[in-house]
N, CA and C of each residue as an Amber inpcrd file, in Angstrom:
protein
   396
 -56.5720000   3.3350000  39.4590000 -55.2440000   2.8970000  39.7660000
 -54.2750000   3.4800000  38.7390000 -53.2500000   4.1350000  39.2050000
 -52.3080000   4.7340000  38.2720000 -51.4680000   3.6520000  37.6030000
 -51.2040000   3.8700000  36.3290000 -50.3540000   2.9130000  35.6140000
 -48.9280000   3.4430000  35.6340000 -48.0280000   2.5220000  35.7730000
 -46.6310000   2.9450000  35.7420000 -46.0470000   2.5020000  34.4040000
 -45.4880000   3.4340000  33.7160000 -44.9030000   3.1480000  32.4080000
 -43.3880000   3.0510000  32.5570000 -42.8690000   2.1310000  31.8710000
 -41.4290000   1.9320000  31.8760000 -40.8880000   2.3800000  30.5280000
 -39.9550000   3.2790000  30.5760000 -39.3440000   3.7640000  29.3450000
 -37.9480000   3.1750000  29.2320000 -37.7120000   2.5800000  28.1070000
 -36.3940000   2.0000000  27.8610000 -35.7370000   2.8020000  26.7510000
 -34.5690000   3.2510000  27.0380000 -33.8200000   3.9930000  26.0350000
 -32.6620000   3.1110000  25.5700000 -32.5880000   2.9220000  24.2600000
 -31.5110000   2.1320000  23.6880000 -30.5400000   3.0950000  23.0010000
 -29.3090000   2.9780000  23.4000000 -28.2780000   3.8160000  22.8060000
 -27.3910000   2.9160000  21.9580000 -27.3360000   3.2370000  20.6890000
 -26.4940000   2.4690000  19.7750000 -25.2550000   3.2900000  19.4800000
 -24.1180000   2.7080000  19.7770000 -22.8720000   3.4020000  19.4830000
 -22.2280000   2.7450000  18.2690000 -21.6770000   3.5580000  17.4090000
 -21.0170000   2.9850000  16.2360000 -19.7980000   2.1840000  16.6640000
 -19.4050000   1.2220000  15.8520000 -18.2260000   0.4390000  16.2270000
 -16.9970000   1.3430000  16.3250000 -16.1730000   1.0010000  17.2640000
 -14.9740000   1.8110000  17.4800000 -14.0310000   1.6710000  16.2900000
 -13.3600000   2.7670000  15.9700000 -12.3420000   2.7630000  14.9200000
 -11.2230000   1.8250000  15.3610000 -10.7570000   0.9580000  14.4640000
  -9.6550000   0.0670000  14.8700000  -8.4370000   0.8860000  15.3010000
  -7.7380000   0.3760000  16.2910000  -6.5510000   1.0760000  16.7710000
  -5.4650000   1.0460000  15.6930000  -4.4590000   1.8710000  15.8740000
  -3.3440000   1.8980000  14.9200000  -2.6780000   0.5260000  14.8430000
  -2.5150000  -0.1220000  15.9860000  -1.9040000  -1.4570000  15.9970000
  -2.7590000  -2.4670000  15.2420000  -4.0630000  -2.4040000  15.4290000
  -4.9630000  -3.3160000  14.7170000  -4.9080000  -3.0710000  13.2140000
  -4.8570000  -1.7980000  12.8180000  -4.7780000  -1.4750000  11.3980000
  -3.4600000  -1.9770000  10.8020000  -2.3650000  -1.8150000  11.5500000
  -1.0650000  -2.2700000  11.0770000  -1.0470000  -3.7920000  10.9380000
  -1.5990000  -4.4890000  11.9130000  -1.6380000  -5.9530000  11.8360000
  -2.4730000  -6.4350000  10.6450000  -3.5940000  -5.7790000  10.4040000
  -4.4320000  -6.1420000   9.2510000  -3.6850000  -5.8620000   7.9480000
  -2.9660000  -4.7500000   7.9000000  -2.1820000  -4.4110000   6.7110000
  -1.0930000  -5.4540000   6.4780000  -0.3540000  -5.8130000   7.5110000
   0.7030000  -6.8150000   7.3680000   0.1530000  -8.1640000   6.9210000
  -1.0060000  -8.5380000   7.4340000  -1.6420000  -9.7940000   6.9990000
  -1.9970000  -9.7170000   5.5160000  -2.5200000  -8.5690000   5.0810000
  -2.8370000  -8.3930000   3.6610000  -1.5800000  -8.4760000   2.8050000
  -0.5120000  -7.8250000   3.2400000   0.7250000  -7.8170000   2.4640000
   1.2840000  -9.2330000   2.3210000   1.1710000 -10.0130000   3.3710000
   1.6210000 -11.3980000   3.3050000   0.7580000 -12.1880000   2.3220000
  -0.5320000 -11.9800000   2.3630000  -1.4570000 -12.6760000   1.4650000
  -1.2270000 -12.2760000   0.0170000  -0.9170000 -11.0160000  -0.2270000
  -0.7120000 -10.5360000  -1.5970000   0.4090000 -11.2960000  -2.2960000
   1.4170000 -11.7150000  -1.5540000   2.5440000 -12.4320000  -2.1390000
   2.1800000 -13.7700000  -2.7380000   1.0260000 -14.2920000  -2.3820000
   0.6100000 -15.6100000  -2.8840000  -0.3920000 -15.5190000  -4.0350000
  -0.7570000 -14.3060000  -4.4420000  -1.8190000 -14.1320000  -5.4280000
  -1.3170000 -14.2180000  -6.8650000  -2.2050000 -14.6600000  -7.7450000
  -1.9210000 -14.6470000  -9.1760000  -2.0750000 -13.2150000  -9.6930000
  -1.6260000 -12.9710000 -10.9180000  -1.7560000 -11.6210000 -11.4890000
  -3.2140000 -11.1880000 -11.5820000  -4.1070000 -12.1040000 -11.9470000
  -5.5330000 -11.7550000 -12.0170000  -6.0700000 -11.3710000 -10.6390000
  -5.6680000 -12.1380000  -9.6210000  -6.1090000 -11.8090000  -8.2610000
  -5.5240000 -10.4790000  -7.7910000  -4.2850000 -10.2210000  -8.1790000
  -3.6670000  -8.9370000  -7.8140000  -4.4620000  -7.7930000  -8.4390000
  -4.8610000  -7.9480000  -9.6850000  -5.6370000  -6.8920000 -10.3520000
  -6.9860000  -6.6790000  -9.6630000  -7.6160000  -7.7640000  -9.2080000
  -8.8780000  -7.6220000  -8.4700000  -8.6400000  -6.8900000  -7.1470000
  -7.5920000  -7.2840000  -6.4460000  -7.2540000  -6.6120000  -5.1840000
  -6.9190000  -5.1440000  -5.4300000  -6.2300000  -4.8730000  -6.5370000
  -5.8780000  -3.5040000  -6.8890000  -7.1300000  -2.6640000  -7.0880000
  -8.1080000  -3.2260000  -7.7530000  -9.3680000  -2.5140000  -7.9660000
 -10.0580000  -2.2320000  -6.6350000 -10.1040000  -3.2360000  -5.7730000
 -10.7440000  -3.0630000  -4.4580000  -9.9780000  -2.0470000  -3.6110000
  -8.6410000  -2.0930000  -3.6630000  -7.8300000  -1.1570000  -2.8750000
  -7.9880000   0.2750000  -3.3900000  -8.1230000   0.4270000  -4.7080000
  -8.3330000   1.7520000  -5.2930000  -9.6590000   2.3240000  -4.8150000
 -10.6920000   1.4760000  -4.8020000 -11.9980000   1.9230000  -4.3160000
 -11.9420000   2.2720000  -2.8310000 -11.2390000   1.4470000  -2.0510000
 -11.1240000   1.7030000  -0.6070000 -10.4240000   3.0320000  -0.3510000
  -9.3760000   3.3180000  -1.1310000  -8.6710000   4.5920000  -0.9620000
  -9.5590000   5.7600000  -1.3660000 -10.4060000   5.5490000  -2.3640000
 -11.3420000   6.6020000  -2.7580000 -12.3400000   6.9260000  -1.6580000
 -12.7000000   5.9170000  -0.8660000 -13.6590000   6.1170000   0.2240000
 -12.9910000   6.6330000   1.4890000 -11.8210000   6.0730000   1.7960000
 -11.0980000   6.4600000   3.0110000  -9.6380000   6.6870000   2.6560000
  -9.2280000   7.9160000   2.6210000  -7.8590000   8.2690000   2.2230000
  -6.9400000   8.1600000   3.4470000  -6.6870000   6.9320000   3.8590000
  -5.8370000   6.6920000   5.0230000  -4.4600000   6.2210000   4.5790000
  -3.5010000   6.3550000   5.4800000  -2.1510000   5.8790000   5.1880000
  -2.1410000   4.3690000   4.9530000  -2.9120000   3.6420000   5.7310000
  -2.9810000   2.1850000   5.5680000  -3.4800000   1.8350000   4.1700000
  -4.5130000   2.5080000   3.7050000  -5.0360000   2.2340000   2.3670000
  -4.0370000   2.6310000   1.2820000  -3.2850000   3.6970000   1.5090000
  -2.2600000   4.1070000   0.5360000  -1.1560000   3.0540000   0.4340000
  -0.6950000   2.5550000   1.5740000   0.3660000   1.5350000   1.5750000
  -0.1430000   0.2530000   0.9230000  -1.3520000  -0.1390000   1.2520000
  -1.9340000  -1.3590000   0.6600000  -1.9560000  -1.2430000  -0.8710000
  -2.4280000  -0.1190000  -1.3800000  -2.5010000   0.0940000  -2.8250000
  -1.0980000   0.1340000  -3.4350000  -0.1770000   0.8140000  -2.7710000
   1.1890000   0.9220000  -3.2900000   1.8450000  -0.4500000  -3.4170000
   1.6730000  -1.2960000  -2.4180000   2.2700000  -2.6340000  -2.4810000
   1.6830000  -3.4210000  -3.6480000   0.4020000  -3.3020000  -3.8610000
  -0.2120000  -3.9900000  -5.0050000   0.3780000  -3.4860000  -6.3170000
   0.6070000  -2.1860000  -6.4190000   1.2480000  -1.6520000  -7.6240000
   2.6160000  -2.2820000  -7.8350000   3.3830000  -2.4580000  -6.7580000
   4.7320000  -3.0180000  -6.9160000   4.6880000  -4.4580000  -7.4060000
   3.6310000  -5.1620000  -7.1110000   3.5330000  -6.5610000  -7.5180000
   3.2590000  -6.7270000  -9.0070000   2.7810000  -5.6700000  -9.6550000
   2.5380000  -5.7320000 -11.1020000   3.8360000  -5.5890000 -11.8910000
   4.8500000  -5.0030000 -11.2690000   6.2090000  -4.9200000 -11.8150000
   6.3120000  -4.2290000 -13.1660000   5.5980000  -3.1450000 -13.3280000
   5.7880000  -2.3180000 -14.5150000   6.3740000  -0.9880000 -14.0450000
   7.1580000  -0.3320000 -14.8960000   7.7470000   0.9530000 -14.4660000
   6.6880000   1.9750000 -14.0360000   5.5650000   2.0280000 -14.7440000
   4.5210000   2.9950000 -14.3890000   3.9200000   2.6780000 -13.0260000
   3.6880000   1.3880000 -12.7750000   3.1030000   1.0020000 -11.4920000
   4.0880000   1.2090000 -10.3480000   5.3730000   0.9380000 -10.5990000
   6.3780000   1.2210000  -9.5700000   6.4010000   2.7050000  -9.2400000
   6.2710000   3.5520000 -10.2500000   6.2790000   4.9990000 -10.0040000
   5.0540000   5.4230000  -9.1920000   3.9130000   4.8210000  -9.4900000
   2.7070000   5.1100000  -8.6840000   2.9340000   4.7070000  -7.2280000
   3.5450000   3.5360000  -7.0490000   3.8230000   3.0500000  -5.6930000
   4.7660000   4.0040000  -4.9660000   5.8170000   4.4420000  -5.6510000
   6.7810000   5.3650000  -5.0450000   6.0680000   6.6300000  -4.5710000
   5.1880000   7.1620000  -5.3930000   4.4730000   8.3890000  -5.0150000
   3.5890000   8.1620000  -3.7920000   2.8940000   7.0280000  -3.7570000
   2.0480000   6.7320000  -2.5930000   2.8940000   6.5500000  -1.3370000
   3.9910000   5.7880000  -1.4510000   4.8680000   5.5960000  -0.2940000
   5.4280000   6.9290000   0.2010000   5.8270000   7.8150000  -0.7260000
   6.3530000   9.1250000  -0.3380000   5.3040000   9.9400000   0.4090000
   4.0740000   9.9200000  -0.1050000   2.9990000  10.6750000   0.5510000
   2.7900000  10.2150000   1.9830000   2.8990000   8.9210000   2.2040000
   2.7110000   8.3970000   3.5630000   3.9330000   8.6950000   4.4190000
   5.1130000   8.3710000   3.9110000   6.3380000   8.4970000   4.7090000
   6.6270000   9.9470000   5.0990000   6.2650000  10.8930000   4.2480000
   6.5830000  12.2980000   4.5130000   5.4040000  13.0610000   5.1040000
   4.4420000  12.3340000   5.6480000   3.2790000  12.9800000   6.2410000
   3.6380000  13.7350000   7.5050000   2.6770000  14.5030000   8.0090000
   2.9310000  15.3100000   9.2100000   3.0880000  14.4340000  10.4600000
   3.7340000  14.9670000  11.4870000   3.8880000  14.2130000  12.7370000
   2.5260000  13.8300000  13.3080000   2.4440000  12.8240000  14.1000000
   3.5280000  12.0010000  14.6190000   3.9270000  10.9080000  13.6240000
   5.1520000  10.4260000  13.7790000   5.6220000   9.3220000  12.9540000
   4.9890000   8.0420000  13.5020000   4.3340000   7.3210000  12.6130000
   3.6490000   6.0840000  13.0250000   4.3680000   4.8820000  12.4350000
   3.9970000   3.7070000  12.8990000   4.5760000   2.4710000  12.3720000
   4.2540000   2.3150000  10.8880000   3.0720000   2.7290000  10.4700000
   2.6880000   2.6330000   9.0570000   3.5830000   3.5590000   8.2290000
   3.8830000   4.7250000   8.7400000   4.7760000   5.6590000   8.0210000
   6.1860000   5.1020000   7.9320000   6.6420000   4.4630000   8.9850000
   7.9700000   3.8530000   8.9600000   8.0170000   2.7080000   7.9490000
   6.9620000   1.9120000   7.9120000   6.8770000   0.8310000   6.9260000
   6.8850000   1.4070000   5.5160000   6.1470000   2.4700000   5.2940000
   6.1090000   3.1090000   3.9750000   7.5020000   3.5980000   3.5710000
   8.2560000   4.1310000   4.5140000   9.6080000   4.6160000   4.2070000
  10.5210000   3.4640000   3.7830000  10.4270000   2.3380000   4.4650000
  11.2420000   1.1710000   4.1170000  10.8490000   0.6460000   2.7360000
   9.5550000   0.5160000   2.4950000   9.0850000   0.0150000   1.2040000
   9.4470000   0.9840000   0.0770000   9.3730000   2.2750000   0.3520000
   9.7660000   3.2910000  -0.6190000  11.2210000   3.0690000  -1.0320000
  12.1000000   2.8830000  -0.0630000  13.5230000   2.6570000  -0.3450000
  13.7230000   1.4070000  -1.1910000  12.9760000   0.3580000  -0.9030000
  13.1220000  -0.8900000  -1.6630000  12.6940000  -0.7130000  -3.1160000
  11.6040000  -0.0030000  -3.3380000  11.1430000   0.1970000  -4.7140000
  12.1280000   1.0770000  -5.4760000  12.6380000   2.1210000  -4.8350000
  13.6360000   2.9860000  -5.4660000  14.8640000   2.1600000  -5.8480000
  15.3090000   1.2950000  -4.9580000  16.4750000   0.4550000  -5.2380000
  16.1760000  -0.5170000  -6.3870000  14.9840000  -1.0610000  -6.4310000
  14.6160000  -1.9570000  -7.5380000  14.6170000  -1.1900000  -8.8580000
  14.0970000   0.0200000  -8.8580000  14.1100000   0.8360000 -10.0750000
  15.5390000   1.1050000 -10.5330000  16.4140000   1.3910000  -9.5920000
  17.8190000   1.6510000  -9.9160000  18.4690000   0.3940000 -10.5070000
  18.1980000  -0.7550000  -9.9180000  18.7720000  -2.0090000 -10.4150000
  18.2790000  -2.3200000 -11.8300000  17.0100000  -2.0750000 -12.0970000
  16.4670000  -2.3040000 -13.4380000  17.1420000  -1.3780000 -14.4410000
  17.3030000  -0.1170000 -14.0840000  17.9800000   0.8330000 -14.9780000
  19.4230000   0.3950000 -15.2540000  20.1160000  -0.0500000 -14.2060000
  21.4950000  -0.5110000 -14.3770000  21.5660000  -1.7290000 -15.2980000
  20.6490000  -2.6660000 -15.1230000  20.6160000  -3.8540000 -15.9860000
  20.3350000  -3.4680000 -17.4300000  19.4250000  -2.5410000 -17.6430000
  19.1040000  -2.1050000 -19.0020000  20.3040000  -1.4150000 -19.6410000
  20.9990000  -0.5960000 -18.8680000  22.1760000   0.0860000 -19.3890000
  23.2610000  -0.9260000 -19.7380000  23.4660000  -1.9050000 -18.8930000
  24.4570000  -2.9480000 -19.1450000  24.0950000  -3.7330000 -20.4020000
  22.8070000  -4.0600000 -20.5610000  22.3660000  -4.7970000 -21.7530000
  22.6000000  -3.9670000 -23.0180000  22.3690000  -2.6630000 -22.9580000
  22.6220000  -1.8010000 -24.1170000  24.1060000  -1.7690000 -24.4640000
  24.9370000  -1.7040000 -23.4400000  26.3860000  -1.7050000 -23.6740000
  26.8330000  -3.0270000 -24.3130000  26.2860000  -4.1360000 -23.8220000
  26.6080000  -5.4390000 -24.4100000  26.1830000  -5.5110000 -25.8620000
  24.9730000  -5.0350000 -26.1160000  24.4480000  -5.0760000 -27.4840000
  25.2580000  -4.1910000 -28.4190000  25.8050000  -3.1200000 -27.8850000
  26.5930000  -2.2010000 -28.7110000  28.0620000  -2.6370000 -28.7950000
  28.3900000  -3.7230000 -28.1350000  29.7740000  -4.2120000 -28.1690000
  30.6880000  -3.4500000 -27.2390000  30.1130000  -2.8340000 -26.2230000
  30.8990000  -2.0480000 -25.2760000  31.7680000  -2.8720000 -24.3670000
  31.4390000  -4.1440000 -24.1590000  32.2400000  -5.0270000 -23.3120000
  32.7020000  -6.1960000 -24.1600000  33.9170000  -6.5950000 -23.9600000
  34.4360000  -7.7550000 -24.7050000  34.8950000  -8.8100000 -23.7530000
């Protein structure tokens, strides 16, 4: 009696890459969460975001890291953030929502840097007796 063999083929497909909208929503959720973190937590997130960018050099990871830099509020970190935002905002077409967000955030950090410089200049003038 002939035996009948049944062959089963299992095809495993890797998980689909999240859509641009899904990535943007995850980024926005992270940005909202970052606002509630302590400085120590921000530094931990910064370390994780730096590692993530090292593994996947995506615009989303660049924006995530840049926002964390802005939360540390040091001139050096703001400059790092500006560079990351510029790299994303000035990327090649097509223009994406993440690139538009990077452009807005870039403008805000530049304006904050300008305001800090103006305050420092005003304080120097006051200290030198420039205003009476």
